[in-house]
XYZ file of N, CA and C in Angstrom:
690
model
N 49.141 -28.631 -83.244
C 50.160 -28.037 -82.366
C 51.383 -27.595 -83.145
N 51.207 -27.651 -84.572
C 52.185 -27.172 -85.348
C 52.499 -25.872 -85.500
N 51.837 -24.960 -84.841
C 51.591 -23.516 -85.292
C 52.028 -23.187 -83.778
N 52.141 -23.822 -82.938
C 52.974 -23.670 -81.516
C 54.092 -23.478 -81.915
N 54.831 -24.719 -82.205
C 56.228 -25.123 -82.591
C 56.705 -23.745 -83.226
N 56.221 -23.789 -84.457
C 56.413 -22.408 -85.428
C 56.440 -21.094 -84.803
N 55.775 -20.785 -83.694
C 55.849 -19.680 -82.512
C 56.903 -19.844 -82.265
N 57.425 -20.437 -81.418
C 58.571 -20.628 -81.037
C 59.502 -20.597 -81.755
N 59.957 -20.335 -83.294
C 61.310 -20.412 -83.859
C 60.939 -18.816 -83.702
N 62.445 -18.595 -83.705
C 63.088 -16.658 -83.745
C 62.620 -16.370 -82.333
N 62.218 -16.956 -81.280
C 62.189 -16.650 -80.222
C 63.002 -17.404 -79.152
N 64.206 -16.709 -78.712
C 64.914 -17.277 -77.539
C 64.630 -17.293 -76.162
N 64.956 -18.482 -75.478
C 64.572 -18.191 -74.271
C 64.619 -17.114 -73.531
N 63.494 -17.204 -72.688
C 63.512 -15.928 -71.474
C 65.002 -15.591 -70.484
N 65.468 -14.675 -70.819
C 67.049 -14.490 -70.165
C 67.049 -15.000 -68.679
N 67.752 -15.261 -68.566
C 67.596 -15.766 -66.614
C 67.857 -14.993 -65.721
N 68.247 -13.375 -66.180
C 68.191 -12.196 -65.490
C 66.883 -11.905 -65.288
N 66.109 -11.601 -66.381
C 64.723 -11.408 -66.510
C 63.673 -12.399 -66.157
N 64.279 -13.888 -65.798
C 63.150 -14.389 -64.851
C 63.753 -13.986 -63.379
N 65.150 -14.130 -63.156
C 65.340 -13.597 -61.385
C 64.753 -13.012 -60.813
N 64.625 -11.340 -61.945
C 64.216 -10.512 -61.507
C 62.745 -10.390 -61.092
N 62.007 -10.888 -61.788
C 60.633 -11.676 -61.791
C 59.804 -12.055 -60.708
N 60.813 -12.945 -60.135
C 60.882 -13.860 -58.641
C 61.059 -12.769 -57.494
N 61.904 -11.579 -58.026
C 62.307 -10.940 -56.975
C 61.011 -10.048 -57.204
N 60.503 -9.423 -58.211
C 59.642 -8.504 -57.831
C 58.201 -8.765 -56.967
N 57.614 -10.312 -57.653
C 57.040 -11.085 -56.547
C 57.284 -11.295 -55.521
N 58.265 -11.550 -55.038
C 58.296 -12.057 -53.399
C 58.195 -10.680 -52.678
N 59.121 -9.417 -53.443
C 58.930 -7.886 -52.553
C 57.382 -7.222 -52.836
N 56.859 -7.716 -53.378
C 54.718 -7.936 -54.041
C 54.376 -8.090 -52.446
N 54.840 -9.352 -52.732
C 54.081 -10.621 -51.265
C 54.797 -9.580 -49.688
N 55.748 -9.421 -49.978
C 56.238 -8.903 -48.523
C 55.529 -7.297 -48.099
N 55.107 -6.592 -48.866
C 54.591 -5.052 -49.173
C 53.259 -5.608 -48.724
N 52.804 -6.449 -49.550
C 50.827 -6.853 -49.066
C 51.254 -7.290 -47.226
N 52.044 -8.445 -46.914
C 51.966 -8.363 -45.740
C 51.881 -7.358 -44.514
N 53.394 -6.373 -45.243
C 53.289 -5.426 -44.047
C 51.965 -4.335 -43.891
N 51.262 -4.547 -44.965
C 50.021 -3.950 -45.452
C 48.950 -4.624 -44.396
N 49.179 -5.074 -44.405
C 48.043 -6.526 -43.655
C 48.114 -6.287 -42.002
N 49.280 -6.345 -41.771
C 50.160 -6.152 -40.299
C 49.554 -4.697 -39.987
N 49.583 -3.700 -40.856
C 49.509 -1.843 -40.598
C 48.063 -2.125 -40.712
N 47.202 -2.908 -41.078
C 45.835 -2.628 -41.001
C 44.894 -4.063 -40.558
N 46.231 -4.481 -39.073
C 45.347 -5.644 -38.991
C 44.069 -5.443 -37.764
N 43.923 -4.654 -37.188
C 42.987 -4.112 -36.752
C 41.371 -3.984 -37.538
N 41.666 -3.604 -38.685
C 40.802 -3.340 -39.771
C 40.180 -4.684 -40.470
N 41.447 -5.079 -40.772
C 41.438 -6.328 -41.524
C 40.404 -7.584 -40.394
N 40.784 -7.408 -39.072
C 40.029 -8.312 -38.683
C 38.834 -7.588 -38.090
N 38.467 -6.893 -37.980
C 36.974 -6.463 -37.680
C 35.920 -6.479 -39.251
N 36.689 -6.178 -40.457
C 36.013 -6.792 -41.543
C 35.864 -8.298 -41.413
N 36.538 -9.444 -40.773
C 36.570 -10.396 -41.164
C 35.577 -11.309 -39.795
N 35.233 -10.484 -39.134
C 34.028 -10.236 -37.619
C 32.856 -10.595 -38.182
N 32.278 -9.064 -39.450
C 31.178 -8.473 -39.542
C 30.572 -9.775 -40.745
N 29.100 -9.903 -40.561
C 28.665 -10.775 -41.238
C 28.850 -10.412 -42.779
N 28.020 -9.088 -43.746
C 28.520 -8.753 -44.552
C 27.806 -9.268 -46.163
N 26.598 -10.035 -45.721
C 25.953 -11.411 -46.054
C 25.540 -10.944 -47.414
N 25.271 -9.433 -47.582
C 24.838 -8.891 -48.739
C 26.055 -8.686 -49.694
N 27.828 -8.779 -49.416
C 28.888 -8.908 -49.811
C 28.791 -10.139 -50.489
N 28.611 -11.404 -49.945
C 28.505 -12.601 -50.667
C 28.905 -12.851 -52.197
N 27.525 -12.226 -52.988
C 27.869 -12.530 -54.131
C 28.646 -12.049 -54.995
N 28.923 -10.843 -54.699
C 30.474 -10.102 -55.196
C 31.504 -10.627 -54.858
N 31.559 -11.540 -54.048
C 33.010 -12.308 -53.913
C 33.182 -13.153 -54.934
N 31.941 -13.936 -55.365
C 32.270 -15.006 -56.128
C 32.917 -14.391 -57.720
N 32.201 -13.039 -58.270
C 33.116 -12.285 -59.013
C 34.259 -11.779 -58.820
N 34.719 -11.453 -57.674
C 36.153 -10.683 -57.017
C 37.214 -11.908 -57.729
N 36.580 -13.229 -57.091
C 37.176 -14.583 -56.851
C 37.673 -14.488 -58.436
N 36.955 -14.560 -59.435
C 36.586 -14.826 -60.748
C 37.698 -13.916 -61.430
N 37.915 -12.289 -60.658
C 38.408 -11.629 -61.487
C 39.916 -11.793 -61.223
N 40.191 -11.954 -59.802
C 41.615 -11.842 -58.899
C 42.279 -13.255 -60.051
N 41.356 -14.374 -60.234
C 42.240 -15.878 -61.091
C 42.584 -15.026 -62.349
N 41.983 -14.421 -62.907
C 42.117 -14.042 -64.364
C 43.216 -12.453 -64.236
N 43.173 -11.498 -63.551
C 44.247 -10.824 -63.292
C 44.921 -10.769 -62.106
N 45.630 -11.390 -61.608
C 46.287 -11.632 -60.240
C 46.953 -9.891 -59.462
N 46.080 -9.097 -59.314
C 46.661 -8.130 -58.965
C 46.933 -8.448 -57.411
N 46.514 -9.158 -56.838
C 46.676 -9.379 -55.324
C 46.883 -10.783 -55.410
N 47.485 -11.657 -54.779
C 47.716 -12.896 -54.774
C 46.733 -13.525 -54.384
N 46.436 -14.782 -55.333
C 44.348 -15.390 -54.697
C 44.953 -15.969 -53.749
N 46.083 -16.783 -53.283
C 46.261 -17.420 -52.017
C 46.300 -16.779 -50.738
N 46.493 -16.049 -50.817
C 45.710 -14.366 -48.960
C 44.744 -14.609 -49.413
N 44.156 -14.094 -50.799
C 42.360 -13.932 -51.238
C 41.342 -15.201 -50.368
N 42.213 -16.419 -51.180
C 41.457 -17.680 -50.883
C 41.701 -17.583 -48.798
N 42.856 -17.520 -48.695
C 42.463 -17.750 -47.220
C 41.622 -16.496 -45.877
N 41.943 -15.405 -46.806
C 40.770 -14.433 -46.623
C 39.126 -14.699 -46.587
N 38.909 -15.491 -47.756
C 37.353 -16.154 -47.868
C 36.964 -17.647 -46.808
N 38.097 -18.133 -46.320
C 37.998 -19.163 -45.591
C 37.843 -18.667 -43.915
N 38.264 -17.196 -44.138
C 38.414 -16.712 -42.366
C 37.293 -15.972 -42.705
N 36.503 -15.526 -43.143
C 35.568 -14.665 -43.290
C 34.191 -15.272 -43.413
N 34.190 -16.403 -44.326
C 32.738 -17.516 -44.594
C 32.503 -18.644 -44.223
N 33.889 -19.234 -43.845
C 34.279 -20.251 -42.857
C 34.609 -21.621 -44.163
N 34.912 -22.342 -44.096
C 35.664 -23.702 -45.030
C 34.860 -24.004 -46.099
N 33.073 -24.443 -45.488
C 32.137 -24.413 -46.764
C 32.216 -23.449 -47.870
N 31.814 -22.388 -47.385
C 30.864 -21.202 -48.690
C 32.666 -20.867 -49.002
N 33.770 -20.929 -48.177
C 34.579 -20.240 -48.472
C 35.773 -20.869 -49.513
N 35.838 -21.991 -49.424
C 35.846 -23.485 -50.449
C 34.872 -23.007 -51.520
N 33.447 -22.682 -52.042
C 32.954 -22.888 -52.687
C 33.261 -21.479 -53.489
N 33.481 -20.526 -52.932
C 34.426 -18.950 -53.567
C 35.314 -19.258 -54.206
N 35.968 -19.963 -53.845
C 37.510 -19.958 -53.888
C 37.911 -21.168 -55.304
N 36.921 -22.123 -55.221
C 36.461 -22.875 -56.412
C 36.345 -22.120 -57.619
N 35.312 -21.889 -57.357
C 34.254 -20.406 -58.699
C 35.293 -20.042 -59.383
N 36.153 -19.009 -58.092
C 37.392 -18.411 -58.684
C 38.237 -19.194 -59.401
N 39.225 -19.662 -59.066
C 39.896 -21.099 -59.829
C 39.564 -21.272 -61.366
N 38.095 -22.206 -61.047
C 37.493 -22.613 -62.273
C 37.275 -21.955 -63.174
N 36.533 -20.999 -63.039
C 35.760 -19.860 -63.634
C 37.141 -18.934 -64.546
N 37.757 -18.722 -63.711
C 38.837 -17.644 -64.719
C 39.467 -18.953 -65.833
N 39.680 -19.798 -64.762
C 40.479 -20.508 -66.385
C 39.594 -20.965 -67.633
N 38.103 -21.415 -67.114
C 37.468 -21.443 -68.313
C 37.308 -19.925 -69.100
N 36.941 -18.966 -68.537
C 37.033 -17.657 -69.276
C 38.407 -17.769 -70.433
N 39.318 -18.084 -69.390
C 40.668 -17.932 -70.277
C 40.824 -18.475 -71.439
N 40.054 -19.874 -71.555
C 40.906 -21.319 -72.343
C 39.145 -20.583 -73.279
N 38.363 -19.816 -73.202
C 37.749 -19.608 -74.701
C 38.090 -18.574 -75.190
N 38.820 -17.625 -74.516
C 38.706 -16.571 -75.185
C 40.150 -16.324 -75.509
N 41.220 -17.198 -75.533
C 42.447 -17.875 -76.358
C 41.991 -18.769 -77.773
N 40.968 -19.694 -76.873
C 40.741 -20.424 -78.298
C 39.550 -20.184 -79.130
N 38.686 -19.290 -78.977
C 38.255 -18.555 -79.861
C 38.395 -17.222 -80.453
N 39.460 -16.370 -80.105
C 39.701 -15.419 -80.030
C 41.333 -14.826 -80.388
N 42.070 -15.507 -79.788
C 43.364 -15.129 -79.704
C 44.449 -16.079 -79.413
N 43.881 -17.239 -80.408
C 45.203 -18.242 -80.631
C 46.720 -17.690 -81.205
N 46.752 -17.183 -81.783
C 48.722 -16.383 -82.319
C 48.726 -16.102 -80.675
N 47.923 -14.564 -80.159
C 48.383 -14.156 -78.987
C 49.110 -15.136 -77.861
N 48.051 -16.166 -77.873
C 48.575 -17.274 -76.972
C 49.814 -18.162 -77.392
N 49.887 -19.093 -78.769
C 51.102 -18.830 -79.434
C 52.690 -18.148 -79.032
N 51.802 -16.521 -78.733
C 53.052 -16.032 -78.473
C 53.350 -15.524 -77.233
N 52.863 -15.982 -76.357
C 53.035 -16.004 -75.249
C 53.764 -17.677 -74.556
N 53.704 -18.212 -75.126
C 53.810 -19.862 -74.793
C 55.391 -19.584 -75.359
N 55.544 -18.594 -76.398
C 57.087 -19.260 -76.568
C 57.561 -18.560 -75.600
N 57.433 -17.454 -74.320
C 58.658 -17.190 -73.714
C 58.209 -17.947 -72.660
N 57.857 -19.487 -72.680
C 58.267 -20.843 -71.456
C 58.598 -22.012 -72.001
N 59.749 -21.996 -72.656
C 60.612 -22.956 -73.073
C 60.490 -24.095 -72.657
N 60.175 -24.076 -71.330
C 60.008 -25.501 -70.715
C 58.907 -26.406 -70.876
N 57.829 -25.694 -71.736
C 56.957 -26.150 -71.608
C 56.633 -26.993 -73.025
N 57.717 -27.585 -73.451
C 57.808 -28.587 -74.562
C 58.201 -29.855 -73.342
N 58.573 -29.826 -72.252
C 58.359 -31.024 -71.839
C 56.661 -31.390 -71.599
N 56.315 -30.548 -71.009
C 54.609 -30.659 -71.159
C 54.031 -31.281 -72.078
N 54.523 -30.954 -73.426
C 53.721 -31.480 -74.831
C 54.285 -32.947 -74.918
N 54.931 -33.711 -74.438
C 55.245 -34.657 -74.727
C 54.380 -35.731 -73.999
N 54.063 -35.416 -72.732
C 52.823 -35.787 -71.811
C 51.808 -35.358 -72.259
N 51.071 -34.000 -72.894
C 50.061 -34.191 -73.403
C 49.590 -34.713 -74.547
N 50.917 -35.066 -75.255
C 50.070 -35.722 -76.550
C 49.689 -37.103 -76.047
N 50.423 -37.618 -74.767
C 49.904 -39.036 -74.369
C 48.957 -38.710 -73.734
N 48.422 -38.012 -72.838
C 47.007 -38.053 -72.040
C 47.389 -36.663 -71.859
N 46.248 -36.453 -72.233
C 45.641 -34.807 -72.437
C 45.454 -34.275 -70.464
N 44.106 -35.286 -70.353
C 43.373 -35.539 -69.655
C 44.362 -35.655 -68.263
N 45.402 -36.377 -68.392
C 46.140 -36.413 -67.398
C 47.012 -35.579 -67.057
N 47.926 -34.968 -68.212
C 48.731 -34.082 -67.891
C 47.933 -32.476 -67.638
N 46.923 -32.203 -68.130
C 45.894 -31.330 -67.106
C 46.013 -31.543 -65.864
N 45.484 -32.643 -65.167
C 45.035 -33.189 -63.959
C 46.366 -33.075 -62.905
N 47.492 -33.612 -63.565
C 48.774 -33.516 -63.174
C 49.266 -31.884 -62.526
N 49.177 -31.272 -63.751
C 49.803 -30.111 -63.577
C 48.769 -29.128 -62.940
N 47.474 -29.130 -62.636
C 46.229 -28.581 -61.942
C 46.967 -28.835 -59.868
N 46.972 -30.288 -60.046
C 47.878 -30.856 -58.708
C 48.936 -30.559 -58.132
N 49.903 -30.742 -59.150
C 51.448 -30.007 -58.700
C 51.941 -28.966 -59.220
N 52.747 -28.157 -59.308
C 53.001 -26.487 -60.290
C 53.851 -27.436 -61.150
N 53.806 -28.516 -62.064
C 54.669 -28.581 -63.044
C 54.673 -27.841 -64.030
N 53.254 -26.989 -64.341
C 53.479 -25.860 -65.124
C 53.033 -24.840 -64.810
N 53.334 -23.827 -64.897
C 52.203 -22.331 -64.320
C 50.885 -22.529 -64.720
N 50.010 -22.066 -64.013
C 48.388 -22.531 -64.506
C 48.064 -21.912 -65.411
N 48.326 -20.398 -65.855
C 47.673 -19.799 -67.402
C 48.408 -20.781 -68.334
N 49.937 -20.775 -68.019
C 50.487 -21.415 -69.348
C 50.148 -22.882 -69.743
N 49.127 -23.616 -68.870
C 48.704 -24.901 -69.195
C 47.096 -24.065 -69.717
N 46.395 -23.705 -69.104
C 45.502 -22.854 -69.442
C 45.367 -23.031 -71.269
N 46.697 -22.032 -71.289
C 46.955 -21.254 -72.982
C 46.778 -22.457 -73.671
N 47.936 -23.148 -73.484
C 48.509 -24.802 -74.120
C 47.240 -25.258 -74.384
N 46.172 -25.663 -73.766
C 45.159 -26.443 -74.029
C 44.314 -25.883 -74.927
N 43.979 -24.306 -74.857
C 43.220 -23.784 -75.812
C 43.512 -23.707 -76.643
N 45.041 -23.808 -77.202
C 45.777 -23.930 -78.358
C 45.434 -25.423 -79.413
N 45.056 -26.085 -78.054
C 45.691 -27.899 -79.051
C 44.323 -27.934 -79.217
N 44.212 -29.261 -79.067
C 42.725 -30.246 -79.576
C 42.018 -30.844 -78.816
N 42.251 -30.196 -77.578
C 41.873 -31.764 -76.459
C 40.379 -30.441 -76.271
N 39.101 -31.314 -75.839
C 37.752 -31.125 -75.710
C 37.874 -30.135 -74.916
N 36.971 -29.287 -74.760
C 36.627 -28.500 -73.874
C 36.240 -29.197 -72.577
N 35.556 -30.283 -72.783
C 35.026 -30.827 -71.856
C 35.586 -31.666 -70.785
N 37.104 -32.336 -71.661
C 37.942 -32.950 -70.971
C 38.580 -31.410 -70.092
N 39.173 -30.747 -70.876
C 39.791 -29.470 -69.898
C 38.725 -29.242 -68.705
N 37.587 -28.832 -68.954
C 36.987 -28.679 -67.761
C 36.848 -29.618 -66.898
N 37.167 -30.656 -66.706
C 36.994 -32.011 -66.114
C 38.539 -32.133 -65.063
N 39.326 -31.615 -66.119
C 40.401 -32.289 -65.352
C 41.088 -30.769 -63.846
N 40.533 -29.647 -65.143
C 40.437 -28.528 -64.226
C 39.902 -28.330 -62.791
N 38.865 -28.545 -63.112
C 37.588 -28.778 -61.902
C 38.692 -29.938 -60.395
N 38.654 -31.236 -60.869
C 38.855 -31.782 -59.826
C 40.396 -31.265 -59.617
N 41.562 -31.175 -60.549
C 42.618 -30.468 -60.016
C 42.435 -29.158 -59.233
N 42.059 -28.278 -59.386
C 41.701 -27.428 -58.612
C 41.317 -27.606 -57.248
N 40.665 -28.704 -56.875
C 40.103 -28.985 -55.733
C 41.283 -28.803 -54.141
N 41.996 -29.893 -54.288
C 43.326 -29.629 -53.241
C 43.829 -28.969 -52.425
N 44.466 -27.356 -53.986
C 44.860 -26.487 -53.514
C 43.763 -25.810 -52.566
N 42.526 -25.437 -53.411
C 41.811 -24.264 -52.760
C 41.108 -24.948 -51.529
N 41.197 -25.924 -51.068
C 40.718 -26.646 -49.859
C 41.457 -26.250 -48.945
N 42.936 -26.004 -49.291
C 44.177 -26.133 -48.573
C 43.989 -24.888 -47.756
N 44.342 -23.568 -49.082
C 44.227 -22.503 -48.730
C 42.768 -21.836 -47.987
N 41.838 -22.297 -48.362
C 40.277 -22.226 -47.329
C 40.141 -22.680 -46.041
N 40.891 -23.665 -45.818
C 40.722 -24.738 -44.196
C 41.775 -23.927 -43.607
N 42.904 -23.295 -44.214
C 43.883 -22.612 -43.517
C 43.709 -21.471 -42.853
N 42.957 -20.536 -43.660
C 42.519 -19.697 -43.683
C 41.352 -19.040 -42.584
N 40.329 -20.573 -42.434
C 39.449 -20.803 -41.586
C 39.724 -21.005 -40.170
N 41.302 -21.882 -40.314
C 41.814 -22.490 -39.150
C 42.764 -21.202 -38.299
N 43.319 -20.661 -39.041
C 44.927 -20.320 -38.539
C 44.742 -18.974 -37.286
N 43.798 -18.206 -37.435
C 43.451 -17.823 -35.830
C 42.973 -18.543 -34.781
N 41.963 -20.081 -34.980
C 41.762 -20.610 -33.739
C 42.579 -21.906 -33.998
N 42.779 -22.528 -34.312
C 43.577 -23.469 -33.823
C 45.166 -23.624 -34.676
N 45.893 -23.077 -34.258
C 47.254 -23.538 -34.973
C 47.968 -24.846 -35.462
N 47.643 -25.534 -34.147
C 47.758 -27.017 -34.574
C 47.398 -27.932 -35.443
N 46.175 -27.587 -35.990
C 45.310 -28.199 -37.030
C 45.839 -27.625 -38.149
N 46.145 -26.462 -38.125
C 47.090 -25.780 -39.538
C 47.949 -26.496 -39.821
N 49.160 -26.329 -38.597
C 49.982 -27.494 -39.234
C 49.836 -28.837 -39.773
N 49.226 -28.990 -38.963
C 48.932 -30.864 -39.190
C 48.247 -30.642 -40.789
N 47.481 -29.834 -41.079
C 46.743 -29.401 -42.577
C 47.799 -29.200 -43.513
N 48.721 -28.560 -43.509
C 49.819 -28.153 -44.198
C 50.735 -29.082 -44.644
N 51.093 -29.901 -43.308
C 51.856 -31.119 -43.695
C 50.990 -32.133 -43.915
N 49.901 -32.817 -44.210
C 49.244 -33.403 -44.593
C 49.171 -33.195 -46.377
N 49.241 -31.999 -46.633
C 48.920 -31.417 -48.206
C 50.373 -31.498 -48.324
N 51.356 -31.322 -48.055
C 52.807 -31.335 -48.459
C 52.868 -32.740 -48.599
N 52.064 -33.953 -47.800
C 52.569 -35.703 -47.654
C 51.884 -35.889 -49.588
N 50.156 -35.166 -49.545
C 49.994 -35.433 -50.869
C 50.344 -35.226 -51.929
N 50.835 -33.756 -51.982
C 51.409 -33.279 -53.074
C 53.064 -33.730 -53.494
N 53.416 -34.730 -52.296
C 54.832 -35.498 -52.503
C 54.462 -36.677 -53.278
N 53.039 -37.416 -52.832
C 52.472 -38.524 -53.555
C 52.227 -38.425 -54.926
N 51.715 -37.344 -55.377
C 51.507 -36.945 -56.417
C 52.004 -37.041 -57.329
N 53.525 -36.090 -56.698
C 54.539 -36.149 -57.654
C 55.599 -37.405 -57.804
N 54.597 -38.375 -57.014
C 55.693 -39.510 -57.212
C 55.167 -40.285 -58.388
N 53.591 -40.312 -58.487
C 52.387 -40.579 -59.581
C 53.093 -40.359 -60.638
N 53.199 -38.907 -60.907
C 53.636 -37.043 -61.899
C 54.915 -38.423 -62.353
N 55.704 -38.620 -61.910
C 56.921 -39.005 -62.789
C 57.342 -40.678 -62.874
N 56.586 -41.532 -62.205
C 56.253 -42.656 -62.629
C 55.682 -42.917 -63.749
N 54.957 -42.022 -64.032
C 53.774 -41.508 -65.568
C 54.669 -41.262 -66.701
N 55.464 -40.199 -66.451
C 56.379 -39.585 -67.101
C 57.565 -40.546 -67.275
N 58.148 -41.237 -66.712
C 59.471 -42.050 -66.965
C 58.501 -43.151 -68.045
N 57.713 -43.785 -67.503
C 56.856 -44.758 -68.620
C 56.789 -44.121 -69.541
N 56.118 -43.343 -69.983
C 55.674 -42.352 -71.293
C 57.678 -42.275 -71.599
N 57.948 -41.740 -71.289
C 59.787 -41.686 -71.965
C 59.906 -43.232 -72.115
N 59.886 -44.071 -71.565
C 60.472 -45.543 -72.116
C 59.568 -46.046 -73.384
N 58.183 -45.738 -73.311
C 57.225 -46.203 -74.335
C 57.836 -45.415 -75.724
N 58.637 -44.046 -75.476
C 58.533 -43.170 -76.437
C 60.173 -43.433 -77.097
N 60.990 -44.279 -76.219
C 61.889 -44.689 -77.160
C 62.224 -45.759 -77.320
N 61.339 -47.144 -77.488
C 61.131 -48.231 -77.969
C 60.409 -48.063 -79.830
């Protein structure tokens, strides 16, 4: 992870104009797809009617490609596949997707384009708190940050293909982190035209865990800091 570090000198943080702006161009992203959605919801739900059964397996690539270039946000995507295939098959899309792009990602960084990744990792400064948890558990601070957004998912992605930790552990911790979210966004998705109530109760149920989590996330983390200055 020495050749990380070394990335990072002569590179200053990301200006905080240039992440604002960032935030802002996303959220006016997200608000444009909606009213998009709204102007063609007529459409939108008579596609989401029709069986389509021969569509199937092109989703699980759509799924695959949308994780690896986010031109449309996978969270509509994922709850798109949950109103359309229903919680099972639409859970099991929405997985594929997830999984599948980040393993694509984490070989073809770490066989391919370690500097690139390198240099992409230095404009998230923050993500030297990360390394301090992963040199204690690899395995966990994956699992951790798969669970809660403590880090953006490519940039844990990158990080791992960079260091030393197994392929096998990454896919491990990937896999079941992943699980949560895309359940969340699939049951929602499935739910939120017939029963509203169950949405909510779904929503705040995943907000009670993902509070648990993060109570896990920094119980972990305060130990690891006391172990680390004894």
């Amino acid at each position: 992870m020495h050749e990380r570090g070394k990335a990072n000198e002569g590179n200053g943080p990301v200006p905080y104009r240039h992440v604002h702006m960032k935030k802002w161009l996303l959220l006016v992203g997200y608000l444009l797809i909606l009213l998009a959605a709204f102007g063609n919801l007529s459409k939108i739900t008579a596609w989401l009617k029709t069986g389509d059964a021969h569509l199937l397996p092109y989703m699980f690539v759509a799924a695959i490609f949308l994780g690896l270039f986010p031109v449309f946000p996978y969270s509509v995507f994922a709850g798109m596949m949950g109103a359309k295939y229903g919680a099972a098959m639409g859970a099991l899309i929405n997985w594929t997707g997830g999984f599948g792009s980040a393993i694509l990602l984490f070989l073809f960084v770490r066989y391919g384009y370690q500097k690139s990744g390198q240099r992409m990792l230095a404009r998230y400064p923050k993500v030297d708190e990360f390394t301090h948890l992963f040199e204690a558990n690899a395995f966990l601070a994956i699992l951790f940050a798969r669970l809660i957004p403590v880090v953006p998912s490519p940039v844990v992605t990158i990080y791992s293909a960079i260091s030393s930790v197994r392929t096998a552990s990454f896919a491990t911790a990937t896999a079941l982190g992943k699980i949560p979210t895309i359940l969340l966004f699939t049951f929602v998705g499935d739910q939120l035209f017939h029963n509203l109530y169950l949405t909510v109760v779904t929503l705040v149920a995943y907000g009670c865990f993902v509070g648990l989590v993060y109570m896990m996330y920094r119980r972990w983390q305060a130990r690891h800091q006391k172990k680390s200055l004894l």
